[in-house]
Amino acid sequence: MPGQSTDAPHLFESRMQVINELSQENAELLRLLQRRSGHDILMMKDPDSQETTEIQHATDAALADCQTRIDDLESKLSRIDEQIEAAAKKEK
């Protein structure tokens, strides 16, 4: 884009990398949610299953970790967007 600083290409490249990582984490979150739904069905069949309960707790922990990574990536993306906006205003 004409008039943009030399930082802009780097910022856009960083933005695309974060979007890629965010897409991967969202796919992982969906996979974990599907797994969690399967555990819910298994718990309906056998509410006293210790094995299913343990797996369910591990999946819940993985879901929380994944959501934390998504939140961090969304914050990182927001900061990059702010830097891009500041660079665009600076070049006007």
Coordinates of C-alpha atoms in Angstrom, one line a residue:
M1 CA 0.0 0.0 0.0
P2 CA 1.4 3.4 -0.9
G3 CA 2.6 5.6 1.9
Q4 CA 2.8 2.9 4.6
S5 CA 5.9 2.5 6.7
T6 CA 8.3 -0.4 6.2
D7 CA 6.8 -1.9 9.5
A8 CA 3.4 -2.5 7.8
P9 CA 4.5 -5.6 5.9
H10 CA 6.0 -7.1 9.0
L11 CA 2.8 -6.2 11.0
F12 CA 0.6 -7.8 8.4
E13 CA 2.8 -10.9 8.3
S14 CA 2.6 -11.1 12.1
R15 CA -1.2 -10.7 11.9
M16 CA -1.6 -13.5 9.4
Q17 CA 0.6 -15.8 11.6
V18 CA -1.6 -15.0 14.6
I19 CA -4.8 -15.6 12.6
N20 CA -3.4 -19.0 11.5
E21 CA -2.5 -20.0 15.1
L22 CA -6.0 -18.7 16.2
S23 CA -7.7 -20.9 13.6
Q24 CA -5.7 -23.9 14.7
E25 CA -6.7 -23.3 18.4
N26 CA -10.3 -22.8 17.4
A27 CA -10.3 -26.1 15.6
E28 CA -8.7 -27.8 18.7
L29 CA -11.4 -26.2 20.9
L30 CA -14.2 -27.6 18.7
R31 CA -12.5 -31.1 18.7
L32 CA -12.3 -30.9 22.5
L33 CA -16.0 -29.8 22.8
Q34 CA -17.0 -32.8 20.7
R35 CA -15.0 -35.1 22.9
R36 CA -16.7 -33.5 26.0
S37 CA -20.1 -34.1 24.5
G38 CA -19.2 -37.7 24.0
H39 CA -18.2 -38.0 27.6
D40 CA -21.6 -36.5 28.6
I41 CA -23.4 -39.3 26.7
L42 CA -21.2 -41.9 28.3
M43 CA -21.9 -40.4 31.8
M44 CA -25.7 -40.7 31.0
K45 CA -25.2 -44.4 30.3
D46 CA -23.0 -45.1 33.4
P47 CA -23.0 -42.1 35.8
D48 CA -20.6 -44.0 38.2
S49 CA -17.9 -44.7 35.6
Q50 CA -14.6 -43.6 37.3
E51 CA -12.7 -43.9 34.0
T52 CA -15.1 -41.6 32.1
T53 CA -15.1 -39.1 35.0
E54 CA -11.2 -39.0 34.9
I55 CA -11.2 -38.6 31.1
Q56 CA -13.9 -35.9 31.4
H57 CA -11.8 -33.9 34.0
A58 CA -8.7 -34.2 31.7
T59 CA -10.8 -32.9 28.8
D60 CA -12.1 -30.0 30.9
A61 CA -8.6 -29.0 31.8
A62 CA -7.5 -29.2 28.1
L63 CA -10.6 -27.0 27.2
A64 CA -9.6 -24.4 29.8
D65 CA -6.0 -24.4 28.5
C66 CA -7.1 -24.1 24.9
Q67 CA -9.5 -21.2 25.8
T68 CA -6.6 -19.5 27.6
R69 CA -4.4 -19.8 24.4
I70 CA -7.3 -18.4 22.3
D71 CA -7.7 -15.5 24.7
D72 CA -4.0 -14.7 24.5
L73 CA -4.0 -14.9 20.7
E74 CA -7.0 -12.7 20.5
S75 CA -5.3 -10.1 22.7
K76 CA -2.1 -10.4 20.6
L77 CA -4.2 -9.9 17.4
S78 CA -5.8 -6.8 18.9
R79 CA -2.4 -5.3 19.8
I80 CA -1.2 -5.9 16.2
D81 CA -4.3 -4.3 14.8
E82 CA -3.7 -1.3 17.0
Q83 CA -0.1 -1.1 15.8
I84 CA -1.3 -1.3 12.1
E85 CA -3.9 1.5 12.8
A86 CA -1.2 3.7 14.5
A87 CA 1.2 3.1 11.6
A88 CA -1.6 4.0 9.1
K89 CA -2.4 7.2 11.0
K90 CA 1.3 8.1 11.3
E91 CA 1.7 7.9 7.5
K92 CA -1.2 10.2 6.7

